[in-house]
Each structure stands twice: as C-alpha cells, then as structure tokens.
Amino acid sequence: MQPDKRHIDWRSPRLWRLIIQWLFFGWCLFLGVQFGLFVRHFETMGQTGYYPRPPGVEGFLPIGALVSLKAWIFTGDIDPVHPAALILFVTFLGMALLAKKSFCSFLCPVGTLSEAAWKLGQKLFGRNFRIWPWLDLLLRGVKYALLLFFVKLVLIDMPVLALRGFMAAPYWAIADVKMLHFFTQMSLTSLTIVVVLTLLSVPFKNFWCRFLCPYGALLGLLSMLSPFKITRRASSCIGCGACSRSCPALLDVQQKTQVHSPECTGCLTCASNCPVDGTLSMAFWKRPLPGIVFVGVVLLLFGGGVLTGMLSGHWQTILTYTDYQYLVPNASQLGH
Ligand code: SF4
Ligand code: SF4
C-alpha cells in the first residue's frame, strides 16, 4: 500500500532536519539584522535606535575562535572579548566528534543554501552533475590544504605571547564588525567570488562544502571518530542503489557496510531513501537507531554547548557601550 502523501510523518528525520536547517538559517538572519542595527547605532553616533548586540554572531569568527581555543588550552583563560566564538567553536567540534558533521547538515547556513541550490539544479537540469573523478579528488584536497594552512598559522607557528597580543588587539575586538562589513560592503572581487560559487552550487552538489570549506574539512576529520555511523545491513539490502544515488556527499553507500568517510555529514538522506525498513540506519557503536534519535542527539549537543557557555558566564563580551562608541566608527582604521 502506498503511503498517503498528504499525511505528514512527524517522526521523519528528513522533515526535522529540514525544519531545523531553515529555523537556524532564519535565526542567523535575525542575528545578522540585529547586529547590523547595533552597529548602525554606533556608526550614526546614536542617531538610530540601540539594539543589544547578539553574541551568536561570533559563530562567524572561526579563525579567531581557533586562536582563542589555543589560548584557552595553553593559558587556561577563556577570551572575554568574544567568548561566544570559542563556545560555539568548541560546541561544533564536539558535535563532530560525537555526532558526525551534523553542524554541516543541520546548522550551517552555507550548507542550507548550498542544498537549496543543488535541489534547484536538480529541478532545472533534471539531475546534478559530477566532476571527473580525478578533478574531484584534486579539488577535494583544496579544503584540506586550506585547513593545513590555518592549523600551521595558528596552532603551530603562533607563540603564546602572540596569542595574548591577538586577543588584546583592537582588530579582534572589532572582528565581528569587520565580518558584517564583508557582507554589507562587499568589494567587487568578493561579490564576484560569491556569485561564481553560488552559480557552481546549482549544477554541482555542495560545491563550496565539498571542495573549499576548511571548517568542514576539520569537522569531517573529527567526525571519523564519532560513534555514530551510517550502517547497512547487507542481509536485507536489495541492492537498489537508492542510497548511493541520493547521497549529497556522493558516497557509494550501497557498497559499504559502514560509512567512515569524512565527507559523510550524517544528513540521513540515504537512510530516508532506503525502501527496505531497517536496512540502512544511523547506528551508535553498530547498534541501529531510529533517525529521529540522532536528530535529538544533534539538538541536545548544540543546546547543551550553548547553554553551558551562557550559564558559565562565557557568552557576553566584556566590551562596553563606551568601547563600541570608539571601536565601531573607527573600524576601518583598526587592525591594519
Ligand atoms: S552517507 Fe548518508 S548520511 Fe552520510 S552524507 Fe551520504 S546520505 Fe548523508
Ligand atoms: S537503499 Fe537500502 S536496499 Fe537500496 S542499496 Fe541502499 S541499503 Fe540497499
């Protein structure tokens, strides 16, 4: 019997992932607008209304957060200027360690837009395209090269004294404002790059994530240690290939007993598309679990990380209204 298409299955992990992705995307937009209004208040010398600064915007400062993480490990001090950057970074690393690259498939706004873009490509062209295997392999190395560059720059080359200098510098204090300006005052070069990447994301699945994102590369490597793995029960598999065809990471799930690849985001698309109940699932230490449990784990990890930061007093910046009165109008001169 065919399932009733009008019936919404509220236990569907696919549905929940979609809801979480777009809710989080909307939340990021909301934070962006609120932060924009906060900055505008100081740029206009108080002529426009004051909106409190949302600390969540610090999630967009991953390189600074990497510096902050090293400083925390070596000095024991949590950076008080952008503490939420560290909290969010550690939360996302923890999510990768425990629940695969779920940050990419559930939370990352770039991932959400990329997915919307390739789904649009599917509608436009009837399918998505694949790059020649040799070029695909070569290009996938780019994100690891970028990751290596940042790891060397921050984790290897930066002495502890330099970490302290970075954390105390006006450039770090104003890094969130500079990030906002990157989007609101985009140079022609940046705009061209964004447009080209967006266009490439329509025919090719997750172009940015697959080839270029060093953050995703880091999370992918950590995710290999995750106890959660997509697991296929070969005895009941009918070899239809629906899992391999639907995988956004282009993994040949059909040929694997367990998916160990750092490219697997834990999106559960393969499991949702498998026509044989109980054949393909997210398993915890090889124990198959309903997909909705994995969705719950992802939410718990994210909520737990943020809440821990908030309750431990490492969420709000120590910068004051007076600090921002100086920092924001001088943003373009600071840190050159
Ligand atoms: S293997 Fe499954 S969970 Fe992993 S990326 Fe592919 S579709 Fe998503
Ligand atoms: S979708 Fe399910 S039944 Fe089909 S090949 Fe994949 S694991 Fe086997």
XYZ file of C-alpha atoms and ligand atoms in Angstrom:
352
model
C 0.000 0.000 0.000
C 1.336 3.443 -0.949
C 1.730 5.924 1.954
C -0.750 8.792 1.962
C 1.255 11.737 0.554
C -0.951 14.277 2.388
C -0.068 12.707 5.707
C 2.840 14.389 7.473
C 5.080 11.950 9.285
C 6.292 13.913 12.300
C 8.795 11.174 13.134
C 10.576 11.665 9.813
C 14.222 12.710 10.394
C 14.244 14.226 6.910
C 11.406 16.568 7.866
C 13.038 17.537 11.155
C 16.379 18.178 9.548
C 14.707 20.493 7.051
C 12.824 22.318 9.811
C 16.000 22.705 11.909
C 18.051 23.865 8.910
C 15.646 26.633 7.947
C 14.852 27.669 11.516
C 18.580 28.022 12.170
C 19.034 29.872 8.895
C 16.229 32.269 9.879
C 17.819 32.681 13.303
C 21.192 33.545 11.718
C 19.468 36.139 9.518
C 17.729 37.573 12.561
C 21.039 37.793 14.436
C 22.638 39.439 11.401
C 19.924 42.096 11.198
C 20.020 42.735 14.947
C 23.794 43.046 14.878
C 23.542 45.333 11.840
C 21.202 47.624 13.782
C 23.557 47.538 16.770
C 26.495 48.588 14.572
C 24.390 51.215 12.776
C 23.596 52.817 16.132
C 27.296 53.479 16.743
C 28.058 54.404 13.134
C 25.413 57.134 13.295
C 26.689 58.330 16.697
C 23.472 57.284 18.396
C 21.123 58.811 15.817
C 19.446 55.434 15.208
C 17.900 53.177 17.857
C 20.021 50.950 20.092
C 19.668 47.166 19.783
C 21.604 44.827 22.073
C 24.495 43.003 20.442
C 23.683 39.290 19.880
C 26.733 37.197 20.936
C 25.688 34.432 18.484
C 27.261 36.425 15.614
C 30.613 35.280 16.952
C 29.881 31.901 15.389
C 31.049 33.547 12.166
C 34.576 34.040 13.515
C 36.069 30.527 13.256
C 39.707 31.563 12.703
C 39.668 33.870 15.726
C 37.988 31.042 17.622
C 40.878 28.741 16.696
C 43.312 31.267 18.175
C 41.044 31.536 21.196
C 41.000 27.745 21.578
C 44.786 27.570 21.570
C 44.969 30.405 24.091
C 42.486 28.571 26.326
C 44.477 25.333 26.125
C 47.845 26.983 26.811
C 46.852 29.662 29.327
C 43.628 28.313 30.816
C 41.935 31.666 30.145
C 38.757 31.996 28.118
C 38.898 35.072 25.921
C 36.475 37.610 27.441
C 36.219 39.748 24.269
C 34.480 37.162 22.083
C 33.754 34.243 24.451
C 30.795 33.014 22.381
C 33.165 32.457 19.433
C 35.052 29.872 21.491
C 31.909 28.336 22.988
C 30.317 27.865 19.558
C 33.562 26.593 18.011
C 34.072 24.013 20.769
C 30.386 23.043 20.542
C 30.681 22.414 16.799
C 33.920 20.449 17.261
C 32.221 18.401 19.988
C 29.219 17.800 17.726
C 31.581 16.488 15.032
C 33.391 14.217 17.466
C 30.174 12.752 18.813
C 27.577 13.151 16.064
C 29.433 13.381 12.769
C 29.426 16.527 10.618
C 25.941 17.335 11.879
C 26.883 21.021 12.040
C 27.133 20.959 8.228
C 23.907 19.059 7.594
C 21.722 20.577 10.326
C 23.015 24.038 11.211
C 25.433 25.694 8.818
C 23.592 28.415 6.847
C 26.008 27.996 3.931
C 25.214 24.268 3.885
C 21.485 25.050 3.877
C 21.840 27.460 0.950
C 24.093 25.002 -0.921
C 21.491 22.296 -0.508
C 18.752 24.617 -1.773
C 20.978 25.500 -4.748
C 21.640 21.905 -5.858
C 17.994 20.987 -5.353
C 17.177 23.880 -7.681
C 19.774 22.470 -10.104
C 18.018 19.097 -9.939
C 14.757 20.786 -10.913
C 16.364 22.826 -13.697
C 18.505 20.121 -15.302
C 16.675 17.006 -14.129
C 19.835 15.946 -12.263
C 23.057 17.219 -10.705
C 26.382 16.911 -12.451
C 29.578 15.203 -11.336
C 33.065 16.450 -11.954
C 35.567 13.969 -13.482
C 36.791 11.704 -10.645
C 40.442 12.822 -10.956
C 39.488 16.505 -10.771
C 37.009 15.836 -7.955
C 39.773 14.184 -5.918
C 42.190 17.008 -6.656
C 39.675 19.712 -5.762
C 38.644 17.936 -2.557
C 42.251 18.344 -1.470
C 41.886 22.141 -1.570
C 39.847 22.328 1.646
C 42.442 20.200 3.451
C 45.232 22.428 2.113
C 43.387 25.486 3.459
C 42.858 23.725 6.790
C 46.552 22.861 6.956
C 47.409 26.492 6.259
C 45.293 27.740 9.195
C 46.443 24.955 11.514
C 50.081 25.779 10.772
C 49.494 29.516 11.069
C 47.639 29.345 14.382
C 48.301 26.045 16.140
C 51.944 25.579 15.132
C 53.516 28.961 14.361
C 51.774 31.289 16.832
C 53.613 31.552 20.170
C 51.609 32.062 23.367
C 52.704 35.689 23.588
C 51.343 36.340 20.112
C 48.058 34.698 21.130
C 47.732 37.145 24.004
C 48.588 40.008 21.643
C 45.915 38.904 19.173
C 43.252 38.632 21.884
C 44.082 42.098 23.216
C 44.288 43.798 19.805
C 41.578 46.181 18.582
C 41.392 44.089 15.397
C 39.994 41.138 17.368
C 37.616 43.406 19.286
C 36.189 44.656 16.011
C 36.408 41.374 14.054
C 32.635 40.830 14.177
C 32.002 44.321 12.778
C 34.514 43.667 10.003
C 32.749 40.405 9.231
C 29.460 42.300 8.957
C 31.088 44.818 6.626
C 32.348 41.961 4.464
C 28.697 41.188 3.688
C 27.243 44.703 3.683
C 30.107 46.484 1.905
C 31.276 43.718 -0.395
C 34.106 44.539 -2.777
C 33.652 43.685 -6.445
C 36.160 40.831 -6.106
C 34.352 39.291 -3.113
C 30.987 39.716 -4.841
C 32.293 38.025 -7.993
C 33.638 35.090 -5.960
C 30.329 34.714 -4.079
C 28.324 34.839 -7.333
C 30.607 32.298 -9.068
C 30.439 29.918 -6.081
C 26.652 30.283 -5.947
C 26.316 29.548 -9.655
C 28.591 26.493 -9.347
C 26.466 25.239 -6.441
C 23.434 24.837 -8.737
C 24.717 22.071 -11.054
C 27.187 20.559 -8.551
C 26.138 19.269 -5.129
C 27.603 21.325 -2.274
C 30.404 22.871 -4.326
C 31.735 25.084 -1.514
C 31.429 22.426 1.206
C 32.895 19.615 -0.892
C 35.910 21.436 -2.269
C 36.706 24.604 -0.389
C 35.450 24.824 3.203
C 38.337 24.308 5.692
C 35.863 24.328 8.603
C 34.015 21.390 7.047
C 37.364 19.668 6.441
C 38.231 19.946 10.147
C 34.790 18.728 11.244
C 34.985 15.880 8.734
C 38.293 14.623 10.105
C 36.981 14.766 13.696
C 33.733 13.089 12.633
C 35.654 9.941 11.706
C 35.968 9.317 15.461
C 32.216 9.638 16.006
C 30.497 6.545 17.449
C 27.585 7.236 15.084
C 27.952 5.715 11.622
C 25.583 5.042 8.754
C 25.336 1.259 8.753
C 23.912 -1.056 6.062
C 22.525 -4.484 6.824
C 23.739 -6.474 3.850
C 21.369 -9.391 4.549
C 18.234 -7.358 3.816
C 19.695 -4.968 1.217
C 18.076 -5.453 -2.202
C 20.879 -3.573 -3.984
C 18.568 -0.942 -5.469
C 21.203 1.795 -5.152
C 18.733 4.425 -3.879
C 21.130 5.292 -1.059
C 24.130 5.896 -3.332
C 22.051 7.917 -5.796
C 20.608 10.168 -3.090
C 23.770 10.816 -1.046
C 24.625 14.552 -1.241
C 28.270 13.673 -0.474
C 28.303 11.324 -3.496
C 29.283 8.326 -1.354
C 28.657 4.855 -2.709
C 26.701 3.792 0.373
C 25.369 0.705 -1.375
C 28.875 -0.814 -1.419
C 29.640 -0.182 2.259
C 28.723 -1.911 5.465
C 29.570 1.218 7.432
C 30.239 4.735 6.167
C 33.524 6.007 7.636
C 34.190 8.779 5.130
C 34.975 12.291 6.433
C 32.599 13.527 3.712
C 29.555 11.947 5.403
C 27.600 14.710 7.122
C 25.120 12.463 8.897
C 22.295 14.031 6.903
C 20.335 10.733 6.978
C 19.232 11.224 3.343
C 20.446 7.739 2.372
C 18.566 6.101 5.251
C 15.412 8.086 4.424
C 15.565 6.888 0.815
C 16.171 3.212 1.537
C 12.978 1.309 0.624
C 13.661 -1.629 2.952
C 12.844 -0.903 6.582
C 15.726 -1.412 8.994
C 18.344 -1.930 6.266
C 20.101 1.405 6.343
C 20.282 3.439 9.533
C 22.393 5.635 11.727
C 23.950 3.278 14.221
C 25.576 4.017 17.566
C 28.507 1.677 18.130
C 26.964 -0.558 15.429
C 23.566 -0.504 17.156
C 20.959 0.803 14.687
C 18.842 3.661 16.000
C 15.784 5.456 14.619
C 16.942 8.545 12.695
C 14.873 10.781 14.930
C 17.066 9.790 17.901
C 20.107 11.096 16.024
C 18.245 14.364 15.355
C 17.577 14.605 19.103
C 21.258 13.992 19.895
C 22.301 16.775 17.495
C 19.896 19.239 19.122
C 20.959 18.212 22.613
C 24.646 18.672 21.824
C 24.123 22.092 20.292
C 21.729 23.276 23.011
C 23.975 21.827 25.721
C 27.068 23.601 24.371
C 25.399 26.998 24.106
C 23.694 26.665 27.473
C 26.964 25.690 29.143
C 28.579 28.835 27.741
C 25.712 31.021 28.889
C 25.416 29.561 32.381
C 29.170 29.629 32.978
C 29.295 33.349 32.153
C 31.262 32.887 28.931
C 28.792 34.239 26.424
C 28.549 38.040 26.605
C 31.522 40.196 25.659
C 33.213 42.369 28.267
C 33.296 45.249 25.783
C 31.118 48.101 26.973
C 28.887 50.658 25.271
C 31.729 53.165 25.616
C 34.187 50.739 23.966
C 31.901 50.384 20.960
C 31.465 54.167 20.750
C 35.177 54.251 19.904
C 35.574 50.923 18.072
C 32.703 50.970 15.559
C 33.227 54.415 13.962
C 36.969 53.607 13.692
C 36.516 50.049 12.410
C 38.111 50.693 9.012
C 41.274 52.145 10.581
C 41.698 49.495 13.263
C 43.837 46.459 12.719
C 45.680 47.403 9.553
S 26.203 8.608 3.614
Fe 24.066 9.080 4.144
S 24.249 10.357 5.990
Fe 26.271 10.333 5.014
S 26.252 12.155 3.674
Fe 25.586 10.394 2.416
S 23.346 10.481 2.565
Fe 24.122 11.753 4.225
S 18.811 1.945 -0.478
Fe 18.737 0.295 1.054
S 18.193 -1.522 -0.097
Fe 18.817 0.004 -1.625
S 21.029 -0.412 -1.908
Fe 20.899 1.129 -0.306
S 20.906 -0.036 1.619
Fe 20.414 -1.499 -0.046
